Amino acid sequence: MEEIDCELLVIGAGPGGYVCAIRAGQLGLDTIIVDAAQLGGTCLNIGCIPSKALIHAGNAFHNAMTFSAGNPLGITSGPPSIDLAATMTWKDGIVTRLTSGVGGLLKKAKVRHVTGRARFVDGKTVDVETADGVRRIRAAHVVIATGSEPVELPQLPFGGKVLSSTEALSLTAVPETLVVVGGGYIGLEIGTAYRKLGAQVTVVELGGRILPQYDAALTKPVSDRLARLGVEVLTGASAEGLSRDGETLLVRIGEDIREIDAEKILVTVGRNPVMAGWGLSELGLEMDGRFLRIDDRCRTSMREVYAIGDVTGEPMLAHRAMAQGVLVAEVIAGGKRRWDHGAIPAVCFVDPEIVSLGLSPAEAEGRGIAVDVAMFPFVASGRAMTEGDDSGFVRIVCRRSDGLVLGIQAVGNNISELSAAFSLAMEMGATAEDVAATIHAHPTRGESFQEAALRILGRGLHV
């Protein structure tokens, strides 16, 4: 058995893991990263990046369909067609470029990459099963970054026509009918894209409304757009399983059972942290529910064993994992770092997009904080009008005593691109006066942020 020593071993090469390894290498730590799958993890290979490529393709096709009929822009073109296999080849090319780029960055940082499945022997020793046999790695510090995986329903196990998000992002033909089980952001992102590509889409949501993690004001424009697109949304509905012939999905709504035609069924009812296969039982780490318990330096209950990303709890977001990865690398290198981020932006790439960070009005009220809330609607935005999509708004939540920005929520076309500005304002402790006094370029959607702050101060100009 080959044996290797290093200062830092990172298990998992997703966004959190590879960023941690790169930063550690930059800081001069002798680092090894291990993963049985491709570099980039779920996000680059079968999650964030492929789904956004599919969403872009869906938007482009939908726009082409719009131009083949009457439209306010006066543009006329012929009916479009799509070769989804070619679209997937294009998507795979993007994935390859990004994963190859990660490999180059790791090499530049002098990080050693071992392909294989890792399992703890003890807190400082890991055996990696590679194509060439088992390699034993001893490390002074270990970071667990094993990520998460889709939740599988017992009555709808993955296989055949029942898909996880992984398979849904690799189809080579647009299904005639697609049923999405779960009205969260993953299902709605993919389902909306396939509707725009021509599939008949039905969403089956157990709860009372879609996107329950966001408040109703944010989700209403999304519900309205789904209705206009012809997506049927069934709430208070439970997917019971396939019919005997396997051709339809049985859905319970109250006391009634409805059969829904389904060429493909996409199950997106959440994700679970990957806890099996890497030796959790050997370490006996403390848990926080189904996640690993960590402190404000991402340390687990075992000395010099850290954890980052989806295995450490909500929110399961790539950018949270990246920030944790940088923090851990700097802590191991001797830095005096602690996790003290005031806000982590959550972006939902539905139509229209949603951004949320910090406290919502209801959350502030629940904490007993007196706040002022103001909203600027895109129906009053010149830029939104010229883009042909004025649905949505920007909303700002400020502490009444001093105007400190406690939360920002927005829904609108391409609103994800404002998430950095929102996050920067909150991280720097901006007040409504700070935002209002900042010159925002005209005409842009960003002006809506300034206008919302002006309304907090009672000085709204354009509404």
Short mmCIF file of C-alpha atoms in Angstrom, two decimals:
data_model
loop_
_atom_site.label_atom_id
_atom_site.label_comp_id
_atom_site.label_asym_id
_atom_site.label_seq_id
_atom_site.Cartn_x
_atom_site.Cartn_y
_atom_site.Cartn_z
CA MET A 1 0.00 0.00 0.00
CA GLU A 2 1.37 3.40 -1.02
CA GLU A 3 1.49 5.88 1.84
CA ILE A 4 1.48 9.68 1.48
CA ASP A 5 1.84 12.45 4.03
CA CYS A 6 0.47 16.00 3.75
CA GLU A 7 -0.51 18.96 5.89
CA LEU A 8 -4.09 19.20 4.63
CA LEU A 9 -6.37 16.60 3.08
CA VAL A 10 -9.63 17.77 1.52
CA ILE A 11 -12.25 15.07 0.91
CA GLY A 12 -14.59 16.23 -1.83
CA ALA A 13 -13.78 18.40 -4.87
CA GLY A 14 -16.99 20.39 -5.15
CA PRO A 15 -17.05 24.20 -4.87
CA GLY A 16 -16.24 24.17 -1.16
CA GLY A 17 -13.54 21.52 -1.39
CA TYR A 18 -11.63 22.76 -4.41
CA VAL A 19 -11.75 26.40 -3.24
CA CYS A 20 -10.43 25.31 0.16
CA ALA A 21 -7.62 23.35 -1.48
CA ILE A 22 -6.67 26.22 -3.83
CA ARG A 23 -6.57 28.75 -1.00
CA ALA A 24 -4.55 26.35 1.17
CA GLY A 25 -2.07 25.88 -1.65
CA GLN A 26 -1.78 29.63 -2.09
CA LEU A 27 -0.95 29.88 1.61
CA GLY A 28 1.85 27.34 1.25
CA LEU A 29 0.12 24.34 2.82
CA ASP A 30 1.04 20.94 1.37
CA THR A 31 -2.45 19.92 0.24
CA ILE A 32 -4.12 16.87 -1.31
CA ILE A 33 -7.70 16.81 -2.59
CA VAL A 34 -9.58 13.53 -3.10
CA ASP A 35 -12.80 12.79 -4.98
CA ALA A 36 -14.10 9.76 -6.83
CA ALA A 37 -16.02 11.94 -9.30
CA GLN A 38 -15.07 14.80 -11.61
CA LEU A 39 -13.59 17.98 -10.20
CA GLY A 40 -16.24 20.58 -9.50
CA GLY A 41 -18.70 18.32 -7.71
CA THR A 42 -22.45 18.54 -8.16
CA CYS A 43 -22.42 22.27 -8.92
CA LEU A 44 -20.15 22.26 -11.97
CA ASN A 45 -21.05 18.83 -13.33
CA ILE A 46 -24.70 18.04 -12.62
CA GLY A 47 -26.17 21.05 -10.81
CA CYS A 48 -25.71 24.81 -10.90
CA ILE A 49 -23.89 25.18 -14.22
CA PRO A 50 -25.80 22.61 -16.33
CA SER A 51 -29.15 23.86 -15.04
CA LYS A 52 -28.33 27.46 -15.92
CA ALA A 53 -27.27 26.35 -19.40
CA LEU A 54 -30.62 24.57 -19.81
CA ILE A 55 -32.47 27.63 -18.51
CA HIS A 56 -30.66 29.84 -21.03
CA ALA A 57 -31.53 27.45 -23.86
CA GLY A 58 -35.17 27.43 -22.74
CA ASN A 59 -35.29 31.23 -22.66
CA ALA A 60 -33.69 31.50 -26.10
CA PHE A 61 -36.14 29.00 -27.61
CA HIS A 62 -39.09 30.68 -25.94
CA ASN A 63 -38.01 34.05 -27.32
CA ALA A 64 -37.69 32.54 -30.78
CA MET A 65 -41.22 31.18 -30.45
CA THR A 66 -42.41 34.65 -29.47
CA PHE A 67 -40.81 36.14 -32.58
CA SER A 68 -42.58 33.59 -34.79
CA ALA A 69 -45.91 35.14 -33.78
CA GLY A 70 -47.12 38.68 -33.22
CA ASN A 71 -45.13 40.64 -30.64
CA PRO A 72 -44.78 44.29 -29.56
CA LEU A 73 -41.22 44.55 -30.91
CA GLY A 74 -42.37 44.06 -34.47
CA ILE A 75 -39.86 41.25 -35.06
CA THR A 76 -41.02 38.33 -37.20
CA SER A 77 -39.19 35.05 -37.78
CA GLY A 78 -40.08 31.52 -38.75
CA PRO A 79 -41.11 28.82 -36.25
CA PRO A 80 -38.03 27.52 -34.39
CA SER A 81 -36.98 23.93 -33.75
CA ILE A 82 -34.57 22.49 -31.24
CA ASP A 83 -32.05 19.65 -31.29
CA LEU A 84 -31.76 18.98 -27.56
CA ALA A 85 -28.88 16.56 -28.10
CA ALA A 86 -26.89 19.43 -29.63
CA THR A 87 -27.91 21.66 -26.72
CA MET A 88 -26.60 19.06 -24.28
CA THR A 89 -23.32 18.82 -26.21
CA TRP A 90 -22.97 22.60 -25.85
CA LYS A 91 -23.76 22.31 -22.13
CA ASP A 92 -21.21 19.52 -21.69
CA GLY A 93 -18.60 21.68 -23.39
CA ILE A 94 -19.14 24.40 -20.79
CA VAL A 95 -18.84 21.84 -17.99
CA THR A 96 -15.61 20.46 -19.45
CA ARG A 97 -14.10 23.93 -19.76
CA LEU A 98 -14.92 24.74 -16.14
CA THR A 99 -13.79 21.43 -14.64
CA SER A 100 -10.57 21.58 -16.66
CA GLY A 101 -10.09 25.08 -15.34
CA VAL A 102 -10.44 23.83 -11.77
CA GLY A 103 -7.76 21.24 -12.48
CA GLY A 104 -5.46 23.94 -13.77
CA LEU A 105 -6.06 26.13 -10.73
CA LEU A 106 -5.31 23.25 -8.36
CA LYS A 107 -2.10 22.51 -10.24
CA LYS A 108 -1.12 26.19 -10.14
CA ALA A 109 -1.60 26.16 -6.36
CA LYS A 110 0.54 22.98 -6.17
CA VAL A 111 -2.36 20.91 -4.85
CA ARG A 112 -2.09 17.18 -5.46
CA HIS A 113 -5.24 15.55 -6.84
CA VAL A 114 -6.07 11.91 -6.10
CA THR A 115 -9.03 10.32 -7.88
CA GLY A 116 -10.71 7.73 -5.71
CA ARG A 117 -13.09 7.00 -2.89
CA ALA A 118 -11.87 8.07 0.55
CA ARG A 119 -12.65 6.42 3.86
CA PHE A 120 -11.35 7.39 7.29
CA VAL A 121 -9.20 4.95 9.23
CA ASP A 122 -8.89 7.46 12.05
CA GLY A 123 -8.99 11.25 12.42
CA LYS A 124 -5.66 11.72 10.65
CA THR A 125 -5.55 8.73 8.31
CA VAL A 126 -7.62 8.06 5.20
CA ASP A 127 -7.52 5.15 2.76
CA VAL A 128 -8.33 6.06 -0.83
CA GLU A 129 -9.51 3.36 -3.19
CA THR A 130 -8.10 4.31 -6.59
CA ALA A 131 -7.94 2.55 -9.95
CA ASP A 132 -4.38 1.52 -9.07
CA GLY A 133 -5.16 0.22 -5.60
CA VAL A 134 -5.49 1.65 -2.12
CA ARG A 135 -3.41 4.68 -1.17
CA ARG A 136 -3.12 5.66 2.48
CA ILE A 137 -2.93 9.38 3.22
CA ARG A 138 -1.89 10.79 6.57
CA ALA A 139 -2.71 14.43 7.18
CA ALA A 140 -2.27 16.91 10.01
CA HIS A 141 -5.65 18.45 9.12
CA VAL A 142 -8.66 17.03 7.26
CA VAL A 143 -11.61 18.84 5.68
CA ILE A 144 -14.83 16.94 4.97
CA ALA A 145 -16.58 18.42 1.93
CA THR A 146 -18.61 15.49 0.63
CA GLY A 147 -21.65 17.54 -0.46
CA SER A 148 -25.21 16.33 -0.88
CA GLU A 149 -27.38 14.12 -3.08
CA PRO A 150 -31.03 14.13 -4.23
CA VAL A 151 -33.67 12.72 -1.89
CA GLU A 152 -35.32 9.61 -3.33
CA LEU A 153 -38.99 8.84 -2.65
CA PRO A 154 -39.78 5.21 -1.73
CA GLN A 155 -42.86 5.24 -3.95
CA LEU A 156 -40.92 6.77 -6.87
CA PRO A 157 -37.40 5.33 -6.87
CA PHE A 158 -35.04 6.77 -9.46
CA GLY A 159 -34.82 4.80 -12.67
CA GLY A 160 -36.67 4.49 -15.98
CA LYS A 161 -38.96 7.45 -16.41
CA VAL A 162 -38.39 8.69 -12.84
CA LEU A 163 -35.51 11.16 -12.88
CA SER A 164 -33.40 13.05 -10.40
CA SER A 165 -32.08 16.45 -11.40
CA THR A 166 -28.93 14.70 -12.67
CA GLU A 167 -30.76 12.77 -15.39
CA ALA A 168 -33.10 15.66 -16.19
CA LEU A 169 -30.08 17.78 -17.13
CA SER A 170 -28.86 15.20 -19.64
CA LEU A 171 -31.96 14.35 -21.69
CA THR A 172 -31.39 14.27 -25.45
CA ALA A 173 -35.02 14.91 -26.44
CA VAL A 174 -37.69 17.18 -25.00
CA PRO A 175 -40.36 15.01 -23.34
CA GLU A 176 -43.93 15.57 -24.45
CA THR A 177 -45.10 15.49 -20.85
CA LEU A 178 -43.08 16.16 -17.70
CA VAL A 179 -44.35 15.97 -14.15
CA VAL A 180 -42.24 17.73 -11.53
CA VAL A 181 -42.71 16.34 -8.02
CA GLY A 182 -41.73 19.11 -5.63
CA GLY A 183 -42.34 22.83 -6.05
CA GLY A 184 -38.98 24.03 -4.74
CA TYR A 185 -36.36 25.94 -6.67
CA ILE A 186 -34.65 22.96 -8.36
CA GLY A 187 -37.86 21.50 -9.75
CA LEU A 188 -39.24 24.84 -10.88
CA GLU A 189 -35.99 25.92 -12.54
CA ILE A 190 -35.76 22.74 -14.59
CA GLY A 191 -39.51 22.41 -15.14
CA THR A 192 -39.83 25.97 -16.43
CA ALA A 193 -36.91 25.43 -18.81
CA TYR A 194 -38.53 22.30 -20.29
CA ARG A 195 -41.89 24.07 -20.60
CA LYS A 196 -40.19 26.79 -22.63
CA LEU A 197 -38.63 24.07 -24.78
CA GLY A 198 -42.08 22.68 -25.56
CA ALA A 199 -42.93 20.08 -22.90
CA GLN A 200 -46.31 20.03 -21.18
CA VAL A 201 -45.37 20.46 -17.52
CA THR A 202 -47.30 19.71 -14.34
CA VAL A 203 -45.93 20.56 -10.89
CA VAL A 204 -47.05 18.47 -7.91
CA GLU A 205 -46.41 20.22 -4.59
CA LEU A 206 -47.37 18.75 -1.22
CA GLY A 207 -47.52 22.14 0.50
CA GLY A 208 -49.96 24.97 0.06
CA ARG A 209 -47.86 26.89 -2.46
CA ILE A 210 -44.67 26.74 -4.49
CA LEU A 211 -41.31 27.97 -3.17
CA PRO A 212 -42.40 27.93 0.48
CA GLN A 213 -39.00 29.23 1.65
CA TYR A 214 -39.90 32.62 0.18
CA ASP A 215 -42.79 34.83 1.22
CA ALA A 216 -45.91 35.01 -0.92
CA ALA A 217 -45.16 38.47 -2.31
CA LEU A 218 -41.95 37.14 -3.89
CA THR A 219 -43.52 34.00 -5.32
CA LYS A 220 -46.67 35.56 -6.78
CA PRO A 221 -44.93 36.88 -9.93
CA VAL A 222 -43.48 33.39 -10.43
CA SER A 223 -46.89 31.75 -10.05
CA ASP A 224 -48.39 34.24 -12.48
CA ARG A 225 -45.65 33.55 -15.05
CA LEU A 226 -46.09 29.77 -14.71
CA ALA A 227 -49.79 30.20 -15.40
CA ARG A 228 -49.09 32.29 -18.50
CA LEU A 229 -46.63 29.67 -19.72
CA GLY A 230 -49.27 26.99 -19.33
CA VAL A 231 -47.64 25.11 -16.44
CA GLU A 232 -50.24 23.38 -14.28
CA VAL A 233 -49.44 23.68 -10.57
CA LEU A 234 -51.15 21.30 -8.15
CA THR A 235 -50.75 22.25 -4.48
CA GLY A 236 -51.78 20.14 -1.52
CA ALA A 237 -51.01 17.20 -3.79
CA SER A 238 -49.11 14.01 -3.00
CA ALA A 239 -47.35 11.80 -5.56
CA GLU A 240 -48.45 8.27 -4.67
CA GLY A 241 -46.51 6.32 -7.29
CA LEU A 242 -46.95 4.99 -10.82
CA SER A 243 -50.07 3.35 -12.17
CA ARG A 244 -49.99 -0.42 -12.72
CA ASP A 245 -49.02 -0.03 -16.36
CA GLY A 246 -46.37 2.53 -15.44
CA GLU A 247 -47.74 5.09 -17.89
CA THR A 248 -49.23 7.64 -15.50
CA LEU A 249 -48.46 9.18 -12.14
CA LEU A 250 -51.01 8.74 -9.38
CA VAL A 251 -51.52 11.97 -7.45
CA ARG A 252 -53.68 12.31 -4.34
CA ILE A 253 -55.49 15.62 -3.86
CA GLY A 254 -57.62 15.43 -0.76
CA GLU A 255 -59.69 12.25 -1.06
CA ASP A 256 -59.31 12.02 -4.83
CA ILE A 257 -56.71 10.21 -6.91
CA ARG A 258 -55.81 11.78 -10.24
CA GLU A 259 -53.82 10.09 -13.01
CA ILE A 260 -51.43 12.37 -14.88
CA ASP A 261 -49.75 11.44 -18.16
CA ALA A 262 -46.01 11.48 -17.64
CA GLU A 263 -43.39 10.60 -20.19
CA LYS A 264 -40.84 11.72 -17.60
CA ILE A 265 -41.18 12.36 -13.86
CA LEU A 266 -38.68 14.66 -12.18
CA VAL A 267 -38.46 14.18 -8.40
CA THR A 268 -37.02 17.20 -6.59
CA VAL A 269 -38.09 17.01 -2.97
CA GLY A 270 -34.83 18.07 -1.39
CA ARG A 271 -31.23 16.99 -0.89
CA ASN A 272 -29.52 14.98 1.82
CA PRO A 273 -25.93 15.42 3.02
CA VAL A 274 -23.62 12.62 1.88
CA MET A 275 -22.83 10.85 5.13
CA ALA A 276 -22.34 7.28 3.93
CA GLY A 277 -19.20 5.69 2.57
CA TRP A 278 -16.47 7.91 4.02
CA GLY A 279 -16.30 6.57 7.59
CA LEU A 280 -18.54 8.70 9.76
CA SER A 281 -18.95 5.81 12.19
CA GLU A 282 -15.18 5.50 12.58
CA LEU A 283 -14.92 9.12 13.70
CA GLY A 284 -18.04 9.42 15.87
CA LEU A 285 -18.47 13.10 15.06
CA GLU A 286 -21.18 15.08 16.81
CA MET A 287 -24.26 15.72 14.68
CA ASP A 288 -26.69 18.61 14.41
CA GLY A 289 -29.76 16.76 13.19
CA ARG A 290 -28.78 15.17 9.88
CA PHE A 291 -25.75 17.44 9.47
CA LEU A 292 -22.27 17.57 10.99
CA ARG A 293 -22.02 19.97 13.92
CA ILE A 294 -19.40 22.69 13.43
CA ASP A 295 -18.32 25.81 15.29
CA ASP A 296 -17.65 29.29 13.93
CA ARG A 297 -14.35 28.08 12.46
CA CYS A 298 -15.95 25.06 10.77
CA ARG A 299 -14.32 22.71 13.28
CA THR A 300 -16.08 19.43 14.03
CA SER A 301 -16.04 17.73 17.42
CA MET A 302 -12.76 15.99 16.52
CA ARG A 303 -9.52 17.94 16.75
CA GLU A 304 -8.17 19.10 13.36
CA VAL A 305 -11.14 17.68 11.45
CA TYR A 306 -13.18 20.37 9.70
CA ALA A 307 -16.36 20.26 7.64
CA ILE A 308 -17.75 22.64 5.03
CA GLY A 309 -20.61 22.89 2.57
CA ASP A 310 -23.80 20.86 2.38
CA VAL A 311 -22.75 18.36 5.07
CA THR A 312 -22.86 21.22 7.60
CA GLY A 313 -26.47 22.31 7.08
CA GLU A 314 -28.59 24.97 5.46
CA PRO A 315 -28.38 26.90 3.33
CA MET A 316 -27.03 24.32 0.88
CA LEU A 317 -25.45 26.85 -1.46
CA ALA A 318 -22.21 26.66 -3.44
CA HIS A 319 -21.15 30.17 -2.49
CA ARG A 320 -21.59 29.40 1.21
CA ALA A 321 -19.38 26.33 0.79
CA MET A 322 -16.75 28.40 -1.03
CA ALA A 323 -16.67 31.01 1.73
CA GLN A 324 -16.33 28.27 4.33
CA GLY A 325 -13.52 26.69 2.32
CA VAL A 326 -11.52 29.92 2.25
CA LEU A 327 -12.10 30.42 5.98
CA VAL A 328 -10.88 26.92 6.88
CA ALA A 329 -7.74 27.19 4.75
CA GLU A 330 -6.86 30.48 6.42
CA VAL A 331 -7.60 29.14 9.91
CA ILE A 332 -5.32 26.13 9.32
CA ALA A 333 -2.63 28.47 8.02
CA GLY A 334 -2.79 30.39 11.30
CA GLY A 335 -5.30 33.10 10.47
CA LYS A 336 -7.64 34.52 13.10
CA ARG A 337 -10.83 33.94 11.16
CA ARG A 338 -14.38 33.29 12.32
CA TRP A 339 -17.65 32.85 10.45
CA ASP A 340 -19.37 36.20 10.87
CA HIS A 341 -21.18 36.79 7.59
CA GLY A 342 -24.31 38.85 8.09
CA ALA A 343 -26.08 37.62 4.99
CA ILE A 344 -25.83 34.83 2.43
CA PRO A 345 -27.78 35.58 -0.75
CA ALA A 346 -30.18 32.92 -1.98
CA VAL A 347 -30.97 33.09 -5.68
CA CYS A 348 -33.78 31.18 -7.37
CA PHE A 349 -33.34 31.11 -11.16
CA VAL A 350 -37.01 30.72 -11.97
CA ASP A 351 -38.96 33.13 -14.18
CA PRO A 352 -38.79 35.83 -12.95
CA GLU A 353 -35.73 35.32 -10.78
CA ILE A 354 -35.79 35.72 -6.99
CA VAL A 355 -33.05 37.04 -4.69
CA SER A 356 -33.36 37.03 -0.92
CA LEU A 357 -30.93 37.77 1.87
CA GLY A 358 -31.14 38.87 5.46
CA LEU A 359 -34.44 39.23 7.27
CA SER A 360 -37.83 39.38 5.61
CA PRO A 361 -40.44 41.70 7.14
CA ALA A 362 -42.12 38.74 8.85
CA GLU A 363 -38.82 37.43 10.24
CA ALA A 364 -37.95 40.85 11.64
CA GLU A 365 -41.37 41.06 13.27
CA GLY A 366 -40.92 37.57 14.70
CA ARG A 367 -37.70 38.70 16.37
CA GLY A 368 -39.38 41.74 17.83
CA ILE A 369 -37.41 44.20 15.72
CA ALA A 370 -39.20 47.38 14.69
CA VAL A 371 -38.53 47.88 10.98
CA ASP A 372 -39.48 50.07 8.06
CA VAL A 373 -40.19 48.32 4.78
CA ALA A 374 -40.35 49.82 1.31
CA MET A 375 -40.75 48.37 -2.15
CA PHE A 376 -40.07 49.75 -5.62
CA PRO A 377 -42.02 47.99 -8.39
CA PHE A 378 -40.49 47.35 -11.80
CA VAL A 379 -43.63 48.70 -13.46
CA ALA A 380 -42.08 52.09 -12.63
CA SER A 381 -38.64 51.16 -14.00
CA GLY A 382 -37.69 52.48 -17.44
CA ARG A 383 -35.11 49.73 -17.89
CA ALA A 384 -37.62 47.01 -17.07
CA MET A 385 -40.04 48.46 -19.59
CA THR A 386 -37.42 48.51 -22.34
CA GLU A 387 -36.63 44.86 -21.60
CA GLY A 388 -40.28 43.97 -22.06
CA ASP A 389 -40.64 42.50 -18.58
CA ASP A 390 -41.76 44.79 -15.76
CA SER A 391 -42.96 42.15 -13.30
CA GLY A 392 -41.56 42.13 -9.78
CA PHE A 393 -39.96 44.57 -7.38
CA VAL A 394 -37.07 45.34 -5.03
CA ARG A 395 -37.87 45.42 -1.31
CA ILE A 396 -35.68 46.69 1.51
CA VAL A 397 -36.09 46.06 5.25
CA CYS A 398 -34.41 48.56 7.60
CA ARG A 399 -34.20 48.84 11.36
CA ARG A 400 -36.41 51.73 12.40
CA SER A 401 -34.06 53.04 15.09
CA ASP A 402 -31.09 53.76 12.82
CA GLY A 403 -31.99 52.75 9.25
CA LEU A 404 -29.59 49.78 9.19
CA VAL A 405 -30.37 47.46 6.26
CA LEU A 406 -31.48 44.12 7.75
CA GLY A 407 -32.82 42.43 4.63
CA ILE A 408 -33.27 42.79 0.87
CA GLN A 409 -35.63 40.79 -1.31
CA ALA A 410 -36.28 41.13 -5.02
CA VAL A 411 -38.04 39.36 -7.85
CA GLY A 412 -37.60 40.26 -11.49
CA ASN A 413 -35.93 39.56 -14.80
CA ASN A 414 -32.17 38.91 -14.35
CA ILE A 415 -32.40 40.17 -10.76
CA SER A 416 -29.71 37.65 -9.77
CA GLU A 417 -27.15 40.11 -11.15
CA LEU A 418 -28.02 42.53 -8.34
CA SER A 419 -27.32 39.97 -5.61
CA ALA A 420 -23.72 41.13 -5.22
CA ALA A 421 -24.78 44.74 -4.67
CA PHE A 422 -27.35 43.63 -2.11
CA SER A 423 -24.79 41.47 -0.27
CA LEU A 424 -22.17 44.20 -0.29
CA ALA A 425 -24.60 46.67 1.26
CA MET A 426 -25.44 44.30 4.09
CA GLU A 427 -21.87 43.11 4.74
CA MET A 428 -20.68 46.73 5.01
CA GLY A 429 -23.47 47.66 7.39
CA ALA A 430 -25.16 50.10 5.03
CA THR A 431 -28.13 52.18 6.11
CA ALA A 432 -31.02 53.31 3.96
CA GLU A 433 -29.31 56.71 3.75
CA ASP A 434 -26.12 55.07 2.42
CA VAL A 435 -27.98 53.27 -0.34
CA ALA A 436 -30.11 56.29 -1.19
CA ALA A 437 -27.07 58.57 -1.40
CA THR A 438 -25.17 56.23 -3.73
CA ILE A 439 -25.44 57.26 -7.38
CA HIS A 440 -26.94 54.39 -9.36
CA ALA A 441 -26.53 54.30 -13.15
CA HIS A 442 -29.55 55.14 -15.29
CA PRO A 443 -31.33 53.35 -16.86
CA THR A 444 -30.71 50.13 -14.93
CA ARG A 445 -32.66 47.81 -12.70
CA GLY A 446 -30.19 48.71 -9.95
CA GLU A 447 -31.90 52.08 -9.61
CA SER A 448 -34.78 50.23 -8.02
CA PHE A 449 -32.55 49.46 -5.02
CA GLN A 450 -31.87 53.17 -4.56
CA GLU A 451 -35.53 54.03 -5.06
CA ALA A 452 -36.61 51.51 -2.41
CA ALA A 453 -34.15 53.10 0.03
CA LEU A 454 -35.46 56.57 -0.83
CA ARG A 455 -38.99 55.38 -0.07
CA ILE A 456 -37.81 54.15 3.36
CA LEU A 457 -36.68 57.72 4.00
CA GLY A 458 -39.92 59.20 2.69
CA ARG A 459 -38.16 60.70 -0.35
CA GLY A 460 -39.27 58.42 -3.17
CA LEU A 461 -38.82 60.08 -6.56
CA HIS A 462 -40.27 57.82 -9.24
CA VAL A 463 -43.30 56.21 -7.68
#
